[in-house]
Short mmCIF file of C-alpha atoms in Angstrom, two decimals:
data_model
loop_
_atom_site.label_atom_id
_atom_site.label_comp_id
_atom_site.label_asym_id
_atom_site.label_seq_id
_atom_site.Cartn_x
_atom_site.Cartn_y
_atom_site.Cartn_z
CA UNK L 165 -24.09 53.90 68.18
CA UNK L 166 -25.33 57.31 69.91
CA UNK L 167 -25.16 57.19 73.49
CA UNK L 168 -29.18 57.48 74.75
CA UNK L 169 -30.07 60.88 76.32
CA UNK L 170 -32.82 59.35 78.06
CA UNK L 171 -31.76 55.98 79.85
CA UNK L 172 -31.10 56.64 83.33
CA UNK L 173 -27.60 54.89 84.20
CA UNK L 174 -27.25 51.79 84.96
CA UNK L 175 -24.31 50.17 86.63
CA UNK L 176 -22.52 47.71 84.25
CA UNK L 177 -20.95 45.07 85.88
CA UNK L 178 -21.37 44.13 89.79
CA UNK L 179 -18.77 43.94 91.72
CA UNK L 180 -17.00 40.90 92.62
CA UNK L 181 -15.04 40.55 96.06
CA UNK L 182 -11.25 40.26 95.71
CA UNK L 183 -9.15 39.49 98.67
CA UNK L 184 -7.28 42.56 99.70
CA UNK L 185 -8.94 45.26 97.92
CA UNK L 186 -11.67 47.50 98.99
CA UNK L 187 -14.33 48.23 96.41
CA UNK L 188 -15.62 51.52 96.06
CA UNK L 189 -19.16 53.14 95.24
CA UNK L 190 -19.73 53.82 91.27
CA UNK L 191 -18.32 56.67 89.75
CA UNK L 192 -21.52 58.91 88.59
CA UNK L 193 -21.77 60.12 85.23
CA UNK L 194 -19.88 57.26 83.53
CA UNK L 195 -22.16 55.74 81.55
CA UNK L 196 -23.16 54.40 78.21
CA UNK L 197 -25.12 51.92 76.42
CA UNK L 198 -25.47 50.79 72.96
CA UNK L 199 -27.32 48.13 70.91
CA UNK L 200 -25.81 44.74 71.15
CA UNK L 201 -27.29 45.04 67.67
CA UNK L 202 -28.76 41.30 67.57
CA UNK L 203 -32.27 41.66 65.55
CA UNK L 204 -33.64 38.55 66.72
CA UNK L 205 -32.54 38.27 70.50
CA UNK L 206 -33.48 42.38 70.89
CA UNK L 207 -32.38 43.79 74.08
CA UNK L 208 -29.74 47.01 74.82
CA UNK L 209 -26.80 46.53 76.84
CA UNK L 210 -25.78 49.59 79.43
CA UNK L 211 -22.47 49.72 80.21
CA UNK L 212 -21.01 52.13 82.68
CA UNK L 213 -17.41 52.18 84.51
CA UNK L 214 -18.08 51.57 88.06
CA UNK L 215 -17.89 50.14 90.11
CA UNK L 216 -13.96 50.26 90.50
CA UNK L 217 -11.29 48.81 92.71
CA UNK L 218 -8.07 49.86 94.59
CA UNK L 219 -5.70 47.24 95.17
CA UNK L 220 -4.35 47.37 98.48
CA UNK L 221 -0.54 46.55 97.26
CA UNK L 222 -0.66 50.24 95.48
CA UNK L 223 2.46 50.35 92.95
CA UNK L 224 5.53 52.81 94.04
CA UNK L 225 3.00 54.37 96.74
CA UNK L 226 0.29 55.46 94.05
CA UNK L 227 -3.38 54.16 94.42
CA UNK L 228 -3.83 51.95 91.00
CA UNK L 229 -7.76 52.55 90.37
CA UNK L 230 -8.75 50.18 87.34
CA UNK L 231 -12.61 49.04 86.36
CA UNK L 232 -13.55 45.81 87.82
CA UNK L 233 -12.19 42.84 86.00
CA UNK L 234 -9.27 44.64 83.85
CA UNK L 235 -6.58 42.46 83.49
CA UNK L 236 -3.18 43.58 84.14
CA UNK L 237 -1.16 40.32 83.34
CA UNK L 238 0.29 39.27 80.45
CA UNK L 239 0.02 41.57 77.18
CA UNK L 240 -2.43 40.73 74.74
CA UNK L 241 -2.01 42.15 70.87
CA UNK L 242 -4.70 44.40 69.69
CA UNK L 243 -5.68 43.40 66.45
CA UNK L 244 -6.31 46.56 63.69
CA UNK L 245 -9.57 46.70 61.65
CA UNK L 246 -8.73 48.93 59.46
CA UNK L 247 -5.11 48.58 58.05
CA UNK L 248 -2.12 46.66 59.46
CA UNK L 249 -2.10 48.74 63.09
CA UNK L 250 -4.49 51.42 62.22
CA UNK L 251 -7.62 51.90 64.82
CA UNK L 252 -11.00 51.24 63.83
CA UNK L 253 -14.36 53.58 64.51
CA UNK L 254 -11.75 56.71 65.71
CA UNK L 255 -14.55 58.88 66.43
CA UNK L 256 -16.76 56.69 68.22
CA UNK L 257 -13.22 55.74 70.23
CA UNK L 258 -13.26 59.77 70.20
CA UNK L 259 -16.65 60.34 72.02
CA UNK L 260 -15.59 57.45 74.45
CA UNK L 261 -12.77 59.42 75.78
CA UNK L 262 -14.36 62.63 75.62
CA UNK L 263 -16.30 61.40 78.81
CA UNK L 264 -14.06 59.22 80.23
CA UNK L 265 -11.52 62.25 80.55
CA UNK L 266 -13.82 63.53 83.04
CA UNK L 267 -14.22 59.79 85.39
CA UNK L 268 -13.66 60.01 88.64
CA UNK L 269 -11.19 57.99 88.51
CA UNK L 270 -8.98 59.78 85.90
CA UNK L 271 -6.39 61.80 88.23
CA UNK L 272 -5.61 58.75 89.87
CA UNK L 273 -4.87 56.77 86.40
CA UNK L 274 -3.09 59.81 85.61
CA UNK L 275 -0.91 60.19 89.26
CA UNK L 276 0.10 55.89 88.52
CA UNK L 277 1.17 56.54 85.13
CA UNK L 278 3.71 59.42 86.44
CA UNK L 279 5.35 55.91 87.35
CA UNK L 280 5.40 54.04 83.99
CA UNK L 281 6.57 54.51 80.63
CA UNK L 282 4.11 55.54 77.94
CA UNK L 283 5.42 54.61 74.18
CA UNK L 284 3.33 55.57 71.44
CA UNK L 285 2.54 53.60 68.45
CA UNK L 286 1.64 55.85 65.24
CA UNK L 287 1.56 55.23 62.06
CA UNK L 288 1.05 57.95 59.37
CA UNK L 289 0.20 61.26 60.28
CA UNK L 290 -2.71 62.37 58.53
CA UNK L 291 -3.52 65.31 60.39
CA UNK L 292 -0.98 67.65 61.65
CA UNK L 293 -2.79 69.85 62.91
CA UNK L 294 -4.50 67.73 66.30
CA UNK L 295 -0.64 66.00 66.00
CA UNK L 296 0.72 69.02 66.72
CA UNK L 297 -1.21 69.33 69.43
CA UNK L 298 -1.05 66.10 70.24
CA UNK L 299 2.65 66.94 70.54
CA UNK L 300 2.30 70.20 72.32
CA UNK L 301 0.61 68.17 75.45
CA UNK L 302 3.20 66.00 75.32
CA UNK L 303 5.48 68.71 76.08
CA UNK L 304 2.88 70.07 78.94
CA UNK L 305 2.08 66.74 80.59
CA UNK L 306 5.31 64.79 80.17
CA UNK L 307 9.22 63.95 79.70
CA UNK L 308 9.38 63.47 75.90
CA UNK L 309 12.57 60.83 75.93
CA UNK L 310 14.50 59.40 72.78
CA UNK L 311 14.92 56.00 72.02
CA UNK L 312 18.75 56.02 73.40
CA UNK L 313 17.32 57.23 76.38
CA UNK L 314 15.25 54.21 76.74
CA UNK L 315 18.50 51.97 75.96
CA UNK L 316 20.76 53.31 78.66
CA UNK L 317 18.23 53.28 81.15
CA UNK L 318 17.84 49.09 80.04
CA UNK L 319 21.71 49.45 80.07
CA UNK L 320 22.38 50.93 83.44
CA UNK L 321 19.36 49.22 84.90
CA UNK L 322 18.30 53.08 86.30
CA UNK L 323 14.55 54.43 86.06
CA UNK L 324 13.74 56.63 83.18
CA UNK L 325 12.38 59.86 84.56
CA UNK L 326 8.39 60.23 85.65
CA UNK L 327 6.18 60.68 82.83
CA UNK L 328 8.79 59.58 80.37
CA UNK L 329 6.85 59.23 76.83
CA UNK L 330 8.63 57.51 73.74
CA UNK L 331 6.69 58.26 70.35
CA UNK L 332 7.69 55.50 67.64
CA UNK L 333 5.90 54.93 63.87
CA UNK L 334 5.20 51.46 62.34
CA UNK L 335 5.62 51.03 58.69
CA UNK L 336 7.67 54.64 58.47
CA UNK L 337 4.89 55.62 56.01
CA UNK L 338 6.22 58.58 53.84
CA UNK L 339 4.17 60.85 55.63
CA UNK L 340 6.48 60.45 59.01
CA UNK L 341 8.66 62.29 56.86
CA UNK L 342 6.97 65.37 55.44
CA UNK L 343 4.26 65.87 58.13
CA UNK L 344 6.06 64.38 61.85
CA UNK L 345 9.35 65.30 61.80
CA UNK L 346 8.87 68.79 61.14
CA UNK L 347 6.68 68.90 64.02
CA UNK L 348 8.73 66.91 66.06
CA UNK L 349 11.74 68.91 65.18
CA UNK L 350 9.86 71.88 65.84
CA UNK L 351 9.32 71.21 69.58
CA UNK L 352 12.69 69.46 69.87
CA UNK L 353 10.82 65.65 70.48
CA UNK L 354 13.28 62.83 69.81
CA UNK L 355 11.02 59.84 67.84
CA UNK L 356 11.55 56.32 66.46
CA UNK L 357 10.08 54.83 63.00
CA UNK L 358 10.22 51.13 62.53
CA UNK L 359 10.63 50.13 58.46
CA UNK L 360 9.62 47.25 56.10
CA UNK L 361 12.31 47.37 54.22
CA UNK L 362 11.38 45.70 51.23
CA UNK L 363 9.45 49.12 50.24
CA UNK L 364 11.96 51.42 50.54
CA UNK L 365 13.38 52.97 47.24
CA UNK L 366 10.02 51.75 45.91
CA UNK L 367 6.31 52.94 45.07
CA UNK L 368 4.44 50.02 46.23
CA UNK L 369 1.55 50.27 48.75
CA UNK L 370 1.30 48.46 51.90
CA UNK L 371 0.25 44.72 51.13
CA UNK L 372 -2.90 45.28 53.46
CA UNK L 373 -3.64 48.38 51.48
CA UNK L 374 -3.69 46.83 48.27
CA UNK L 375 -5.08 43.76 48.82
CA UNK L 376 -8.38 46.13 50.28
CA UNK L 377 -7.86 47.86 46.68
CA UNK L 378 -8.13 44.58 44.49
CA UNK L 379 -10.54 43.24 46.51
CA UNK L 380 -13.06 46.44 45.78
CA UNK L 381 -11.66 45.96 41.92
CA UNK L 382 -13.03 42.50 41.43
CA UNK L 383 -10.12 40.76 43.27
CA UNK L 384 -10.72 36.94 43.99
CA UNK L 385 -8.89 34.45 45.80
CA UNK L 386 -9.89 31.22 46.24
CA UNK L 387 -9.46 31.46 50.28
CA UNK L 388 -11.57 35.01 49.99
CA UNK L 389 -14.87 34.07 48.15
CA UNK L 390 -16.84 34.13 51.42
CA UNK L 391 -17.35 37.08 53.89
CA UNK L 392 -17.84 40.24 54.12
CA UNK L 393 -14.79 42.69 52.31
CA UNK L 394 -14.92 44.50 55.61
CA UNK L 395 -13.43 41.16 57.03
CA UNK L 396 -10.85 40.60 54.44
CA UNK L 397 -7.58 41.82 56.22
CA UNK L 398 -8.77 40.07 59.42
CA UNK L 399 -8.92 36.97 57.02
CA UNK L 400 -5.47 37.55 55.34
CA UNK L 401 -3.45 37.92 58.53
CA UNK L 402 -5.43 34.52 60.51
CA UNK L 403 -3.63 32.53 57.22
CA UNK L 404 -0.51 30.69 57.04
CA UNK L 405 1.99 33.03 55.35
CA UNK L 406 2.16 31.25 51.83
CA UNK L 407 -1.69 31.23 51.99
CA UNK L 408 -1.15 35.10 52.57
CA UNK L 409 1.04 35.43 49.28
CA UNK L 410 -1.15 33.29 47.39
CA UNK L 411 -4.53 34.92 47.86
CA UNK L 412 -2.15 38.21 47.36
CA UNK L 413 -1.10 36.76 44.11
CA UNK L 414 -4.46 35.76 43.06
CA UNK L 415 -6.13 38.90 43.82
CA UNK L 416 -3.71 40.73 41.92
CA UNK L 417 -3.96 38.33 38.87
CA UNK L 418 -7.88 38.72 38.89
CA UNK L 419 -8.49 42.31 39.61
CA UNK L 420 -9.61 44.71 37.21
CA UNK L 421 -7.29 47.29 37.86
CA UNK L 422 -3.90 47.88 39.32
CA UNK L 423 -3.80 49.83 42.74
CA UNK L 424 -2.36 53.28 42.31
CA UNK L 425 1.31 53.96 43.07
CA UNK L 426 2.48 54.42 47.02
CA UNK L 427 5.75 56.70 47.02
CA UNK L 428 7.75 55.14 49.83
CA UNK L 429 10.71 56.71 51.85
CA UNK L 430 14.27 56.14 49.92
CA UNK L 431 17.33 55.36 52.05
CA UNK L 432 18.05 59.26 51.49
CA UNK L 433 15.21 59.48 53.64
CA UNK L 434 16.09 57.46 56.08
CA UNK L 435 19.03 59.34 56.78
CA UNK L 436 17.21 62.64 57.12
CA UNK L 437 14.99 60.72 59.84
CA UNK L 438 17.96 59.73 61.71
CA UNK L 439 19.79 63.21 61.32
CA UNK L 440 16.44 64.79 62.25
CA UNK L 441 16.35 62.88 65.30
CA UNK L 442 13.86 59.73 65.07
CA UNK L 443 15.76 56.82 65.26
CA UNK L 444 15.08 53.63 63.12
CA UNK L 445 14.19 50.19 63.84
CA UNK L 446 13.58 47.11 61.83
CA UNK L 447 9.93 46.24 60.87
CA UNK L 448 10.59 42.88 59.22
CA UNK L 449 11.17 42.96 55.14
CA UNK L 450 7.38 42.59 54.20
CA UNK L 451 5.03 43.19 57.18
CA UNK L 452 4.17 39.82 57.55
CA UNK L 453 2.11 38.28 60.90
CA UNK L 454 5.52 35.99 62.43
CA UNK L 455 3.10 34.18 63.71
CA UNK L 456 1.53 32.39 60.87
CA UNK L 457 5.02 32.03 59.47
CA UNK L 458 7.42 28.90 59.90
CA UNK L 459 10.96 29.59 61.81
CA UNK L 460 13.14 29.99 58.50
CA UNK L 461 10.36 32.88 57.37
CA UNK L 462 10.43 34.16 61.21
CA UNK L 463 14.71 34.12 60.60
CA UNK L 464 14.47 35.81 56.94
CA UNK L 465 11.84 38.39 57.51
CA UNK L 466 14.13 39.86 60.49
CA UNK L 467 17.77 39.31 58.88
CA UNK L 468 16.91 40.28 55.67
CA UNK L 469 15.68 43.91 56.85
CA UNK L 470 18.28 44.20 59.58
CA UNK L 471 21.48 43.63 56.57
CA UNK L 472 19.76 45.75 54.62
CA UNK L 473 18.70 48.84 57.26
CA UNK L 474 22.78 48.10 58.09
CA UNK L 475 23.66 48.81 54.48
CA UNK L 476 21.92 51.92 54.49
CA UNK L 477 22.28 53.49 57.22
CA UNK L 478 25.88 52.36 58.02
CA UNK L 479 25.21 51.21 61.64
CA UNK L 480 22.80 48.12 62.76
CA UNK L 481 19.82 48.61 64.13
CA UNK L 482 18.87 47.91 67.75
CA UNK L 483 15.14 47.88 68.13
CA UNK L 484 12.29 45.91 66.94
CA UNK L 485 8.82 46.72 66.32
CA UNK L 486 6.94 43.17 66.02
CA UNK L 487 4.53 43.56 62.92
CA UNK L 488 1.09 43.55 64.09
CA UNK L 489 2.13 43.95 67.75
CA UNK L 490 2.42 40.60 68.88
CA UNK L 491 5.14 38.67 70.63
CA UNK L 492 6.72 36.27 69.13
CA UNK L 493 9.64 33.86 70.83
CA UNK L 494 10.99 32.70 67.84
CA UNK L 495 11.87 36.22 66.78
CA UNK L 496 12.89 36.97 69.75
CA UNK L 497 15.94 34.39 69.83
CA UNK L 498 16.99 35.46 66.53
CA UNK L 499 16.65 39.59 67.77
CA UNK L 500 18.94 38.49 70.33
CA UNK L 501 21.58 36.59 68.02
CA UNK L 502 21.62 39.74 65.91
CA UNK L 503 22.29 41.87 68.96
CA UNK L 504 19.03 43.95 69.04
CA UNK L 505 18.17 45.60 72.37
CA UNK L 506 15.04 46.83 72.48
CA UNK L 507 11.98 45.26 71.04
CA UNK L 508 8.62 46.87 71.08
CA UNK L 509 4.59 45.28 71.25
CA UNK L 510 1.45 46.79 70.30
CA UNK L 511 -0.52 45.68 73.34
CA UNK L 512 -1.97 49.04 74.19
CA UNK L 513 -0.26 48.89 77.69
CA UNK L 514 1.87 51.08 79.60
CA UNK L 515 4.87 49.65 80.58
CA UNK L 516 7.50 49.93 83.73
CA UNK L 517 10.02 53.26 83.81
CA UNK L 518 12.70 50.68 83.73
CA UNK L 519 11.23 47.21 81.24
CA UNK L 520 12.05 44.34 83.33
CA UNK L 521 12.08 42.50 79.32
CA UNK L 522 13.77 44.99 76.92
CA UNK L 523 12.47 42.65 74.38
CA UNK L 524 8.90 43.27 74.81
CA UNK L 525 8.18 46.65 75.80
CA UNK L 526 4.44 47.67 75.94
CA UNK L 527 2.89 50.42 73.68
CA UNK L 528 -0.04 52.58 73.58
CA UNK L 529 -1.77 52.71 69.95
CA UNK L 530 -2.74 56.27 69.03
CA UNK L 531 -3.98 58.16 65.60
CA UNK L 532 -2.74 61.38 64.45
CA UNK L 533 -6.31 62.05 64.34
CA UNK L 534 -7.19 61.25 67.60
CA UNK L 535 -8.20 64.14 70.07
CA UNK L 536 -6.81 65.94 72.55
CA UNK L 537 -9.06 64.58 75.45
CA UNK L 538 -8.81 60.78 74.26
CA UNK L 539 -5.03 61.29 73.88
CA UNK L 540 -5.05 62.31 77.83
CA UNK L 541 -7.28 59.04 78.75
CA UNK L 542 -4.75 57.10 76.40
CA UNK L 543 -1.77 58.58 78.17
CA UNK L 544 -3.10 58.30 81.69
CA UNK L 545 -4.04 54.23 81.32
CA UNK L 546 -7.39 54.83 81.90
CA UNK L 547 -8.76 54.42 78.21
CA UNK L 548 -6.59 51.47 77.51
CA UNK L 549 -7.71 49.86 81.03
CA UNK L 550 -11.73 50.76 79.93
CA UNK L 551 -11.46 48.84 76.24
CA UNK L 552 -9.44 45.48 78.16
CA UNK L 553 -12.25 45.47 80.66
CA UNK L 554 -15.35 46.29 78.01
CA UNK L 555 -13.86 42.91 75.81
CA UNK L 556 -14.16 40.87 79.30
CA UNK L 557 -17.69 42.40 79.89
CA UNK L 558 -19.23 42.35 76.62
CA UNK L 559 -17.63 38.27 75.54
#
């Protein structure tokens, strides 16, 4: 929703005491509001970002400025709206940062994340242009650093350098082939792609994109006949797993037409990612949400993708991207029976220069289409900090 021109600010959220931290006046000129869009209870919600806090107890000697009442515990998976970890309403998200890049608060996000580790979870890249220059402030702002890099440092149990930034792809759509690693190669930016490798060597889409595609096609399951088809890949992943296949199965069987072909990376590909300089990582073998499946699904989803990225690229694999971003302890046991190193969330976090659990390493979730300004409040903490803090204020 537009932000009102006319509404004088008004402060958000007031300010609760904390013991040991010193609350500071509201920033000015961070404000928005927006229709809570409720016909029958009316009313418009304001929301600004002050007032905002400074924990006394400032991390390696940097004063850690977040909104009042963001969390900084224990990671929480961001679910996707729009496919399996694409972002929903980018420019809205855009607009958001466009302001926020100029908070108050903003240099000091960006002096405390000097001291953490930014990792960057893309998917496609559909525009190369603003990825390119997405890339290109990357190379300005911070210490581009491979994902071997980030092994050794777990290794040696030594600090990666300030500003170290990891960029990583989910799903190693096709397009990580022919639009990011040319750009990537061009600026000399090591990368890593996680694969499903059930589609490789094939032309089948992305389960979540297909399912959208029967669904739009006259599509029925018998778990789907209610709701809104905006709400139908929220509704596939909340199922058990063989629900998940079955309403798959059904959809396909009732649609009237087939989706169209998805040309998928070979394991030809693969190896020009790898001598191109993105590493690759396991993704499961179908992209399925571990935590709706039982432990023998949890064991074959991981095994089955890790024997065959093995056979194909003549080396195991060492890292992990959990599908859909969340943590899951069950795969986690069997990453470390298989002798994987690093495994990688989707909690929109930055993380510690050195992970004190090499097995769940916080992300950031960017868009090849997302601009330059929200990339720097992405990078800096302070965008990620704003959405944890706007859930808590707005539930």
């Amino acid at each position: 929703m537009p932000q009102s021109q006319s509404t004088p600010p008004i402060s958000m959220a007031r300010a609760r005491p904390v013991p040991g931290v010193r609350a500071l006046p509201p920033p000015t000129g961070c404000t928005t509001d927006r229709h809570d869009g409720n016909r029958h209870g009316g009313g418009r919600r304001r929301l600004s970002l002050g007032p905002v806090e400074m924990p006394v107890d400032k991390p390696v000697g940097v004063s850690a400025w977040v909104p009042t009442g963001v969390p900084t515990g224990v990671p929480t998976a961001v679910p996707a709206e729009v496919s399996a970890g694409g972002s929903a309403g980018t420019e809205q998200q855009d607009a958001r940062g466009e302001w926020l890049r100029f908070a108050p608060v903003q240099p000091l996000f960006r002096a405390r994340a000097a001291q953490r580790l930014a990792v960057l979870a893309y998917h496609g890249v559909t525009d190369h242009r603003t990825f390119g220059a997405q890339l290109d402030r990357l190379q300005r702002l911070a210490t581009p650093v491979s994902l071997a890099a980030v092994l050794q440092a777990v290794t040696e149990r030594r600090p990666l350098p300030p500003r170290s930034v990891l960029v990583t792809f989910d799903d190693a759509d096709r397009s990580v082939l022919t639009h990011a690693l040319p750009a990537l190669d061009a600026r000399r930016i090591p990368a890593t792609a996680f694969v499903i490798s059930e589609l490789i060597g094939t032309e089948r889409p992305f389960w979540w994109h297909e399912a959208d595609f029967l669904a739009r096609h006259g599509g029925r399951a018998r778990s789907l006949d209610c709701g809104h088809p905006s709400q139908l890949l929220r509704r596939l992943k909340a199922m058990p797993d063989p629900d998940r296949r079955r309403s798959l199965h059904e959809l396909r069987a009732s649609a009237d037409r087939r989706p169209p072909r998805q040309e998928q990376l070979t394991p030809a590909d693969l190896l020009a990612l790898r001598d191109g300089g993105v590493a690759i990582g396991n993704h499961t073998q179908g992209h399925p949400c571990l935590g709706r499946c039982d432990d023998d699904t949890v064991r074959t989803e991981i095994t089955g993708a890790h024997e065959a990225l093995t056979r194909w690229l003549g080396a195991p694999p060492t890292a992990f991207a959990y599908p859909d971003g969340g943590h899951d302890p069950r795969a986690e046991t069997v990453l470390q029976e298989l002798g994987y190193r690093l495994g990688f969330l989707s909690d929109h976090r930055l993380g510690p220069r050195l992970p004190s659990n090499p097995l769940q390493i916080s992300r950031l979730q960017v868009d090849s289409t997302t601009s330059t300004r929200r990339f720097d409040t992405i990078l800096s903490g302070l965008e990620p900090a704003y959405r944890r803090w706007r859930r808590q204020a707005v539930a």
